[in-house]
Structure formats: C-alpha cells, structure tokens
C-alpha cells in the first residue's frame, strides 16, 4: 500500500515542530529571583540604587538632572567656595574671588540660561577627549572636556558653552 500524501508531507513537518518546541521548553530555566537577587545584576539604566560599571561606558547625552544634582565633596566644608576647573578639566573647590558676591554665575552647556539668569557670552567650545589603545574597546577612554579645557589626546567638540549670571 502506498503512503498517503499526509504521511509524506505534513507528518515530518509536524514532528519537527513538536521536537523543536519540546527541546526549547526543556532547556528553559526560570530565574531563581528577580534581579539583582541570586541572579544577574540589574541593568545600569534601571533602579534608583547606586551602580558601578567597571568597563568603559558610552553615553549619548552628557548630563540631565531630573530631580537634583549632587556633587560629592568628600566631606569637605565647601560653603562659600566655588567649583573651578583647570586647563586639563580637573575640578577643585576654591575660595570665591573678591567682588564675586551676590547673584552668581554658572556655565551652561545646553545653549540657554535658566530663568532669572542672563547670557553673558561664550565660555568656549566644549566636548570630549578620547584615546584608542592597541587593545580594542577595552583600551579606549572618553573624558569630558569643559569649555576652554584641553586634552593630551584627540578631542571632539560637541557645542558652545555660555556664562549665565543673575
């Protein structure tokens, strides 16, 4: 007796689908807990806890503060001081210059000033410094380059920074 068309065509296909689905189901292991408990750590973009990334991190935008911005002062009393950057971009707390009382100024990297502040002119271009080592992506570094700052490596300009004062 001749095998039917169904046995020749559909039965092998149906058998293969059942076999693949069965293997996929059998190798699936349910996580033992939600991240980060007993499992992989939560992605760096999730949650409100402090996170650390040991490797390089690429960022599409530089800084957006949605609820407040806190700068670690390492326990120093910084009242009455201003945060300044040297030509290499390293920051430090310094005494406010004479005659600097009142209003206050800041450098805007977004092209505009906050309400109550006026644009006093350009502070220079800003961007980032980068280097490529011989070790591939793990040997590559990116660093913020403030307005007027320089680099010992290659640099790229992102935009113009402005001084905003009250």
mmCIF file with all atom_site columns, C-alpha atoms in Angstrom:
data_model
loop_
_atom_site.group_PDB
_atom_site.id
_atom_site.type_symbol
_atom_site.label_atom_id
_atom_site.label_alt_id
_atom_site.label_comp_id
_atom_site.label_asym_id
_atom_site.label_entity_id
_atom_site.label_seq_id
_atom_site.pdbx_PDB_ins_code
_atom_site.Cartn_x
_atom_site.Cartn_y
_atom_site.Cartn_z
_atom_site.occupancy
_atom_site.B_iso_or_equiv
_atom_site.pdbx_formal_charge
_atom_site.auth_seq_id
_atom_site.auth_comp_id
_atom_site.auth_asym_id
_atom_site.auth_atom_id
_atom_site.pdbx_PDB_model_num
ATOM 1   C CA . UNK A 1 1   ? 0.000  0.000  0.000  1.00 0.00 ? 1   UNK A CA 1
ATOM 2   C CA . UNK A 1 2   ? 1.218  3.462  -0.923 1.00 0.00 ? 2   UNK A CA 1
ATOM 3   C CA . UNK A 1 3   ? 1.748  6.004  1.941  1.00 0.00 ? 3   UNK A CA 1
ATOM 4   C CA . UNK A 1 4   ? -0.728 8.844  1.782  1.00 0.00 ? 4   UNK A CA 1
ATOM 5   C CA . UNK A 1 5   ? 0.173  12.444 0.886  1.00 0.00 ? 5   UNK A CA 1
ATOM 6   C CA . UNK A 1 6   ? -0.456 13.460 4.522  1.00 0.00 ? 6   UNK A CA 1
ATOM 7   C CA . UNK A 1 7   ? 2.079  10.988 5.887  1.00 0.00 ? 7   UNK A CA 1
ATOM 8   C CA . UNK A 1 8   ? 4.739  12.063 3.390  1.00 0.00 ? 8   UNK A CA 1
ATOM 9   C CA . UNK A 1 9   ? 4.338  15.848 3.757  1.00 0.00 ? 9   UNK A CA 1
ATOM 10  C CA . UNK A 1 10  ? 2.701  17.045 6.931  1.00 0.00 ? 10  UNK A CA 1
ATOM 11  C CA . UNK A 1 11  ? 3.725  14.404 9.445  1.00 0.00 ? 11  UNK A CA 1
ATOM 12  C CA . UNK A 1 12  ? 7.519  15.081 9.195  1.00 0.00 ? 12  UNK A CA 1
ATOM 13  C CA . UNK A 1 13  ? 6.961  18.851 9.428  1.00 0.00 ? 13  UNK A CA 1
ATOM 14  C CA . UNK A 1 14  ? 4.634  18.496 12.410 1.00 0.00 ? 14  UNK A CA 1
ATOM 15  C CA . UNK A 1 15  ? 7.071  16.101 14.093 1.00 0.00 ? 15  UNK A CA 1
ATOM 16  C CA . UNK A 1 16  ? 9.965  18.585 13.638 1.00 0.00 ? 16  UNK A CA 1
ATOM 17  C CA . UNK A 1 17  ? 7.932  21.451 15.116 1.00 0.00 ? 17  UNK A CA 1
ATOM 18  C CA . UNK A 1 18  ? 6.954  19.371 18.141 1.00 0.00 ? 18  UNK A CA 1
ATOM 19  C CA . UNK A 1 19  ? 10.554 18.236 18.625 1.00 0.00 ? 19  UNK A CA 1
ATOM 20  C CA . UNK A 1 20  ? 11.994 21.793 18.475 1.00 0.00 ? 20  UNK A CA 1
ATOM 21  C CA . UNK A 1 21  ? 9.319  23.173 20.824 1.00 0.00 ? 21  UNK A CA 1
ATOM 22  C CA . UNK A 1 22  ? 9.939  20.335 23.278 1.00 0.00 ? 22  UNK A CA 1
ATOM 23  C CA . UNK A 1 23  ? 13.711 20.917 23.329 1.00 0.00 ? 23  UNK A CA 1
ATOM 24  C CA . UNK A 1 24  ? 13.266 24.681 23.774 1.00 0.00 ? 24  UNK A CA 1
ATOM 25  C CA . UNK A 1 25  ? 10.834 24.128 26.643 1.00 0.00 ? 25  UNK A CA 1
ATOM 26  C CA . UNK A 1 26  ? 13.053 21.580 28.386 1.00 0.00 ? 26  UNK A CA 1
ATOM 27  C CA . UNK A 1 27  ? 16.206 23.769 28.427 1.00 0.00 ? 27  UNK A CA 1
ATOM 28  C CA . UNK A 1 28  ? 14.430 26.883 29.779 1.00 0.00 ? 28  UNK A CA 1
ATOM 29  C CA . UNK A 1 29  ? 15.343 27.546 33.396 1.00 0.00 ? 29  UNK A CA 1
ATOM 30  C CA . UNK A 1 30  ? 13.249 30.022 35.337 1.00 0.00 ? 30  UNK A CA 1
ATOM 31  C CA . UNK A 1 31  ? 15.320 32.691 37.162 1.00 0.00 ? 31  UNK A CA 1
ATOM 32  C CA . UNK A 1 32  ? 15.595 31.935 40.874 1.00 0.00 ? 32  UNK A CA 1
ATOM 33  C CA . UNK A 1 33  ? 14.902 35.576 41.850 1.00 0.00 ? 33  UNK A CA 1
ATOM 34  C CA . UNK A 1 34  ? 14.304 38.979 40.301 1.00 0.00 ? 34  UNK A CA 1
ATOM 35  C CA . UNK A 1 35  ? 17.489 40.973 39.552 1.00 0.00 ? 35  UNK A CA 1
ATOM 36  C CA . UNK A 1 36  ? 19.760 41.546 41.343 1.00 0.00 ? 36  UNK A CA 1
ATOM 37  C CA . UNK A 1 37  ? 18.914 38.867 43.939 1.00 0.00 ? 37  UNK A CA 1
ATOM 38  C CA . UNK A 1 38  ? 20.559 35.467 43.198 1.00 0.00 ? 38  UNK A CA 1
ATOM 39  C CA . UNK A 1 39  ? 20.686 36.354 39.555 1.00 0.00 ? 39  UNK A CA 1
ATOM 40  C CA . UNK A 1 40  ? 22.279 38.811 37.176 1.00 0.00 ? 40  UNK A CA 1
ATOM 41  C CA . UNK A 1 41  ? 22.638 42.417 38.239 1.00 0.00 ? 41  UNK A CA 1
ATOM 42  C CA . UNK A 1 42  ? 20.053 44.950 37.141 1.00 0.00 ? 42  UNK A CA 1
ATOM 43  C CA . UNK A 1 43  ? 20.938 46.926 34.008 1.00 0.00 ? 43  UNK A CA 1
ATOM 44  C CA . UNK A 1 44  ? 22.738 50.216 34.671 1.00 0.00 ? 44  UNK A CA 1
ATOM 45  C CA . UNK A 1 45  ? 19.725 52.186 33.432 1.00 0.00 ? 45  UNK A CA 1
ATOM 46  C CA . UNK A 1 46  ? 17.255 50.640 35.903 1.00 0.00 ? 46  UNK A CA 1
ATOM 47  C CA . UNK A 1 47  ? 16.508 51.495 39.512 1.00 0.00 ? 47  UNK A CA 1
ATOM 48  C CA . UNK A 1 48  ? 17.482 54.191 41.960 1.00 0.00 ? 48  UNK A CA 1
ATOM 49  C CA . UNK A 1 49  ? 20.333 52.389 43.720 1.00 0.00 ? 49  UNK A CA 1
ATOM 50  C CA . UNK A 1 50  ? 23.967 53.373 43.195 1.00 0.00 ? 50  UNK A CA 1
ATOM 51  C CA . UNK A 1 51  ? 25.558 51.272 40.480 1.00 0.00 ? 51  UNK A CA 1
ATOM 52  C CA . UNK A 1 52  ? 29.138 50.763 39.349 1.00 0.00 ? 52  UNK A CA 1
ATOM 53  C CA . UNK A 1 53  ? 30.360 49.808 35.896 1.00 0.00 ? 53  UNK A CA 1
ATOM 54  C CA . UNK A 1 54  ? 33.930 48.518 35.765 1.00 0.00 ? 54  UNK A CA 1
ATOM 55  C CA . UNK A 1 55  ? 34.364 48.856 31.991 1.00 0.00 ? 55  UNK A CA 1
ATOM 56  C CA . UNK A 1 56  ? 34.020 51.781 29.598 1.00 0.00 ? 56  UNK A CA 1
ATOM 57  C CA . UNK A 1 57  ? 30.602 53.399 29.265 1.00 0.00 ? 57  UNK A CA 1
ATOM 58  C CA . UNK A 1 58  ? 29.377 55.275 26.195 1.00 0.00 ? 58  UNK A CA 1
ATOM 59  C CA . UNK A 1 59  ? 26.820 57.988 26.851 1.00 0.00 ? 59  UNK A CA 1
ATOM 60  C CA . UNK A 1 60  ? 24.637 59.651 24.226 1.00 0.00 ? 60  UNK A CA 1
ATOM 61  C CA . UNK A 1 61  ? 23.976 62.746 26.366 1.00 0.00 ? 61  UNK A CA 1
ATOM 62  C CA . UNK A 1 62  ? 26.235 64.274 28.971 1.00 0.00 ? 62  UNK A CA 1
ATOM 63  C CA . UNK A 1 63  ? 24.093 65.333 31.920 1.00 0.00 ? 63  UNK A CA 1
ATOM 64  C CA . UNK A 1 64  ? 20.417 65.596 32.600 1.00 0.00 ? 64  UNK A CA 1
ATOM 65  C CA . UNK A 1 65  ? 19.346 66.190 36.183 1.00 0.00 ? 65  UNK A CA 1
ATOM 66  C CA . UNK A 1 66  ? 15.687 65.300 36.634 1.00 0.00 ? 66  UNK A CA 1
ATOM 67  C CA . UNK A 1 67  ? 15.470 65.699 40.368 1.00 0.00 ? 67  UNK A CA 1
ATOM 68  C CA . UNK A 1 68  ? 18.513 67.477 41.705 1.00 0.00 ? 68  UNK A CA 1
ATOM 69  C CA . UNK A 1 69  ? 22.188 67.291 41.200 1.00 0.00 ? 69  UNK A CA 1
ATOM 70  C CA . UNK A 1 70  ? 24.558 66.247 43.945 1.00 0.00 ? 70  UNK A CA 1
ATOM 71  C CA . UNK A 1 71  ? 28.309 66.584 43.703 1.00 0.00 ? 71  UNK A CA 1
ATOM 72  C CA . UNK A 1 72  ? 30.357 64.590 46.189 1.00 0.00 ? 72  UNK A CA 1
ATOM 73  C CA . UNK A 1 73  ? 32.617 66.942 48.159 1.00 0.00 ? 73  UNK A CA 1
ATOM 74  C CA . UNK A 1 74  ? 34.350 64.123 50.112 1.00 0.00 ? 74  UNK A CA 1
ATOM 75  C CA . UNK A 1 75  ? 33.313 65.565 53.469 1.00 0.00 ? 75  UNK A CA 1
ATOM 76  C CA . UNK A 1 76  ? 34.938 68.954 52.854 1.00 0.00 ? 76  UNK A CA 1
ATOM 77  C CA . UNK A 1 77  ? 33.233 72.127 54.021 1.00 0.00 ? 77  UNK A CA 1
ATOM 78  C CA . UNK A 1 78  ? 32.606 73.827 50.686 1.00 0.00 ? 78  UNK A CA 1
ATOM 79  C CA . UNK A 1 79  ? 30.317 76.616 51.877 1.00 0.00 ? 79  UNK A CA 1
ATOM 80  C CA . UNK A 1 80  ? 31.385 79.933 50.354 1.00 0.00 ? 80  UNK A CA 1
ATOM 81  C CA . UNK A 1 81  ? 33.572 78.190 47.765 1.00 0.00 ? 81  UNK A CA 1
ATOM 82  C CA . UNK A 1 82  ? 33.119 77.699 44.038 1.00 0.00 ? 82  UNK A CA 1
ATOM 83  C CA . UNK A 1 83  ? 33.912 74.664 41.919 1.00 0.00 ? 83  UNK A CA 1
ATOM 84  C CA . UNK A 1 84  ? 36.558 75.528 39.336 1.00 0.00 ? 84  UNK A CA 1
ATOM 85  C CA . UNK A 1 85  ? 38.302 73.536 36.616 1.00 0.00 ? 85  UNK A CA 1
ATOM 86  C CA . UNK A 1 86  ? 41.902 73.873 35.472 1.00 0.00 ? 86  UNK A CA 1
ATOM 87  C CA . UNK A 1 87  ? 43.020 73.756 31.823 1.00 0.00 ? 87  UNK A CA 1
ATOM 88  C CA . UNK A 1 88  ? 43.049 69.937 31.883 1.00 0.00 ? 88  UNK A CA 1
ATOM 89  C CA . UNK A 1 89  ? 39.471 69.768 33.135 1.00 0.00 ? 89  UNK A CA 1
ATOM 90  C CA . UNK A 1 90  ? 40.259 68.696 36.713 1.00 0.00 ? 90  UNK A CA 1
ATOM 91  C CA . UNK A 1 91  ? 37.891 70.315 39.199 1.00 0.00 ? 91  UNK A CA 1
ATOM 92  C CA . UNK A 1 92  ? 38.597 71.617 42.693 1.00 0.00 ? 92  UNK A CA 1
ATOM 93  C CA . UNK A 1 93  ? 36.848 73.756 45.308 1.00 0.00 ? 93  UNK A CA 1
ATOM 94  C CA . UNK A 1 94  ? 38.374 77.253 45.564 1.00 0.00 ? 94  UNK A CA 1
ATOM 95  C CA . UNK A 1 95  ? 37.607 80.383 47.569 1.00 0.00 ? 95  UNK A CA 1
ATOM 96  C CA . UNK A 1 96  ? 35.302 82.770 45.737 1.00 0.00 ? 96  UNK A CA 1
ATOM 97  C CA . UNK A 1 97  ? 37.169 85.641 44.051 1.00 0.00 ? 97  UNK A CA 1
ATOM 98  C CA . UNK A 1 98  ? 36.900 89.128 45.567 1.00 0.00 ? 98  UNK A CA 1
ATOM 99  C CA . UNK A 1 99  ? 33.855 91.072 44.417 1.00 0.00 ? 99  UNK A CA 1
ATOM 100 C CA . UNK A 1 100 ? 32.076 87.872 43.453 1.00 0.00 ? 100 UNK A CA 1
ATOM 101 C CA . UNK A 1 101 ? 29.280 88.260 45.987 1.00 0.00 ? 101 UNK A CA 1
ATOM 102 C CA . UNK A 1 102 ? 25.638 88.454 45.005 1.00 0.00 ? 102 UNK A CA 1
ATOM 103 C CA . UNK A 1 103 ? 23.836 86.774 42.135 1.00 0.00 ? 103 UNK A CA 1
ATOM 104 C CA . UNK A 1 104 ? 26.188 84.092 40.980 1.00 0.00 ? 104 UNK A CA 1
ATOM 105 C CA . UNK A 1 105 ? 27.085 82.614 37.629 1.00 0.00 ? 105 UNK A CA 1
ATOM 106 C CA . UNK A 1 106 ? 27.330 79.189 36.083 1.00 0.00 ? 106 UNK A CA 1
ATOM 107 C CA . UNK A 1 107 ? 28.386 77.704 32.744 1.00 0.00 ? 107 UNK A CA 1
ATOM 108 C CA . UNK A 1 108 ? 25.536 76.401 30.598 1.00 0.00 ? 108 UNK A CA 1
ATOM 109 C CA . UNK A 1 109 ? 26.305 73.550 28.205 1.00 0.00 ? 109 UNK A CA 1
ATOM 110 C CA . UNK A 1 110 ? 22.775 73.459 26.784 1.00 0.00 ? 110 UNK A CA 1
ATOM 111 C CA . UNK A 1 111 ? 22.893 76.758 24.883 1.00 0.00 ? 111 UNK A CA 1
ATOM 112 C CA . UNK A 1 112 ? 20.394 78.556 27.093 1.00 0.00 ? 112 UNK A CA 1
ATOM 113 C CA . UNK A 1 113 ? 20.227 80.036 30.588 1.00 0.00 ? 113 UNK A CA 1
ATOM 114 C CA . UNK A 1 114 ? 17.820 79.190 33.395 1.00 0.00 ? 114 UNK A CA 1
ATOM 115 C CA . UNK A 1 115 ? 15.029 81.603 34.303 1.00 0.00 ? 115 UNK A CA 1
ATOM 116 C CA . UNK A 1 116 ? 16.425 84.592 36.196 1.00 0.00 ? 116 UNK A CA 1
ATOM 117 C CA . UNK A 1 117 ? 19.870 84.310 34.567 1.00 0.00 ? 117 UNK A CA 1
ATOM 118 C CA . UNK A 1 118 ? 21.161 86.189 31.519 1.00 0.00 ? 118 UNK A CA 1
ATOM 119 C CA . UNK A 1 119 ? 23.643 85.056 28.910 1.00 0.00 ? 119 UNK A CA 1
ATOM 120 C CA . UNK A 1 120 ? 26.920 86.981 29.386 1.00 0.00 ? 120 UNK A CA 1
ATOM 121 C CA . UNK A 1 121 ? 28.717 85.468 26.415 1.00 0.00 ? 121 UNK A CA 1
ATOM 122 C CA . UNK A 1 122 ? 30.630 82.440 25.273 1.00 0.00 ? 122 UNK A CA 1
ATOM 123 C CA . UNK A 1 123 ? 32.790 80.416 27.638 1.00 0.00 ? 123 UNK A CA 1
ATOM 124 C CA . UNK A 1 124 ? 34.279 78.492 24.704 1.00 0.00 ? 124 UNK A CA 1
ATOM 125 C CA . UNK A 1 125 ? 33.597 75.210 22.997 1.00 0.00 ? 125 UNK A CA 1
ATOM 126 C CA . UNK A 1 126 ? 33.169 72.006 24.974 1.00 0.00 ? 126 UNK A CA 1
ATOM 127 C CA . UNK A 1 127 ? 33.284 68.351 24.087 1.00 0.00 ? 127 UNK A CA 1
ATOM 128 C CA . UNK A 1 128 ? 35.232 65.253 24.997 1.00 0.00 ? 128 UNK A CA 1
ATOM 129 C CA . UNK A 1 129 ? 38.745 63.847 24.856 1.00 0.00 ? 129 UNK A CA 1
ATOM 130 C CA . UNK A 1 130 ? 39.354 60.303 23.711 1.00 0.00 ? 130 UNK A CA 1
ATOM 131 C CA . UNK A 1 131 ? 42.140 57.856 23.050 1.00 0.00 ? 131 UNK A CA 1
ATOM 132 C CA . UNK A 1 132 ? 42.338 54.490 21.348 1.00 0.00 ? 132 UNK A CA 1
ATOM 133 C CA . UNK A 1 133 ? 44.832 51.985 22.653 1.00 0.00 ? 133 UNK A CA 1
ATOM 134 C CA . UNK A 1 134 ? 46.004 48.878 20.893 1.00 0.00 ? 134 UNK A CA 1
ATOM 135 C CA . UNK A 1 135 ? 43.741 46.631 22.969 1.00 0.00 ? 135 UNK A CA 1
ATOM 136 C CA . UNK A 1 136 ? 40.448 47.372 21.226 1.00 0.00 ? 136 UNK A CA 1
ATOM 137 C CA . UNK A 1 137 ? 37.319 48.604 23.007 1.00 0.00 ? 137 UNK A CA 1
ATOM 138 C CA . UNK A 1 138 ? 38.690 47.703 26.447 1.00 0.00 ? 138 UNK A CA 1
ATOM 139 C CA . UNK A 1 139 ? 41.636 50.046 25.843 1.00 0.00 ? 139 UNK A CA 1
ATOM 140 C CA . UNK A 1 140 ? 39.591 53.105 24.831 1.00 0.00 ? 140 UNK A CA 1
ATOM 141 C CA . UNK A 1 141 ? 38.794 56.082 27.026 1.00 0.00 ? 141 UNK A CA 1
ATOM 142 C CA . UNK A 1 142 ? 36.484 59.086 26.872 1.00 0.00 ? 142 UNK A CA 1
ATOM 143 C CA . UNK A 1 143 ? 36.663 62.097 29.179 1.00 0.00 ? 143 UNK A CA 1
ATOM 144 C CA . UNK A 1 144 ? 34.586 65.269 29.421 1.00 0.00 ? 144 UNK A CA 1
ATOM 145 C CA . UNK A 1 145 ? 36.381 68.386 28.118 1.00 0.00 ? 145 UNK A CA 1
ATOM 146 C CA . UNK A 1 146 ? 34.940 71.556 29.696 1.00 0.00 ? 146 UNK A CA 1
ATOM 147 C CA . UNK A 1 147 ? 34.702 74.893 27.947 1.00 0.00 ? 147 UNK A CA 1
ATOM 148 C CA . UNK A 1 148 ? 38.215 76.257 27.441 1.00 0.00 ? 148 UNK A CA 1
ATOM 149 C CA . UNK A 1 149 ? 39.748 72.927 28.528 1.00 0.00 ? 149 UNK A CA 1
ATOM 150 C CA . UNK A 1 150 ? 42.317 70.984 26.598 1.00 0.00 ? 150 UNK A CA 1
ATOM 151 C CA . UNK A 1 151 ? 43.360 67.368 26.172 1.00 0.00 ? 151 UNK A CA 1
ATOM 152 C CA . UNK A 1 152 ? 46.517 65.355 25.831 1.00 0.00 ? 152 UNK A CA 1
ATOM 153 C CA . UNK A 1 153 ? 44.644 63.043 23.438 1.00 0.00 ? 153 UNK A CA 1
ATOM 154 C CA . UNK A 1 154 ? 42.341 63.549 20.486 1.00 0.00 ? 154 UNK A CA 1
ATOM 155 C CA . UNK A 1 155 ? 39.298 65.705 21.120 1.00 0.00 ? 155 UNK A CA 1
ATOM 156 C CA . UNK A 1 156 ? 35.913 66.391 19.637 1.00 0.00 ? 156 UNK A CA 1
ATOM 157 C CA . UNK A 1 157 ? 33.726 69.462 20.012 1.00 0.00 ? 157 UNK A CA 1
ATOM 158 C CA . UNK A 1 158 ? 30.071 68.986 20.940 1.00 0.00 ? 158 UNK A CA 1
ATOM 159 C CA . UNK A 1 159 ? 28.902 72.574 21.280 1.00 0.00 ? 159 UNK A CA 1
ATOM 160 C CA . UNK A 1 160 ? 29.364 76.066 22.654 1.00 0.00 ? 160 UNK A CA 1
ATOM 161 C CA . UNK A 1 161 ? 29.156 76.821 26.386 1.00 0.00 ? 161 UNK A CA 1
ATOM 162 C CA . UNK A 1 162 ? 27.830 80.116 27.761 1.00 0.00 ? 162 UNK A CA 1
ATOM 163 C CA . UNK A 1 163 ? 28.258 82.032 31.012 1.00 0.00 ? 163 UNK A CA 1
ATOM 164 C CA . UNK A 1 164 ? 24.888 82.668 32.682 1.00 0.00 ? 164 UNK A CA 1
ATOM 165 C CA . UNK A 1 165 ? 24.674 85.182 35.546 1.00 0.00 ? 165 UNK A CA 1
ATOM 166 C CA . UNK A 1 166 ? 21.937 86.654 37.747 1.00 0.00 ? 166 UNK A CA 1
#
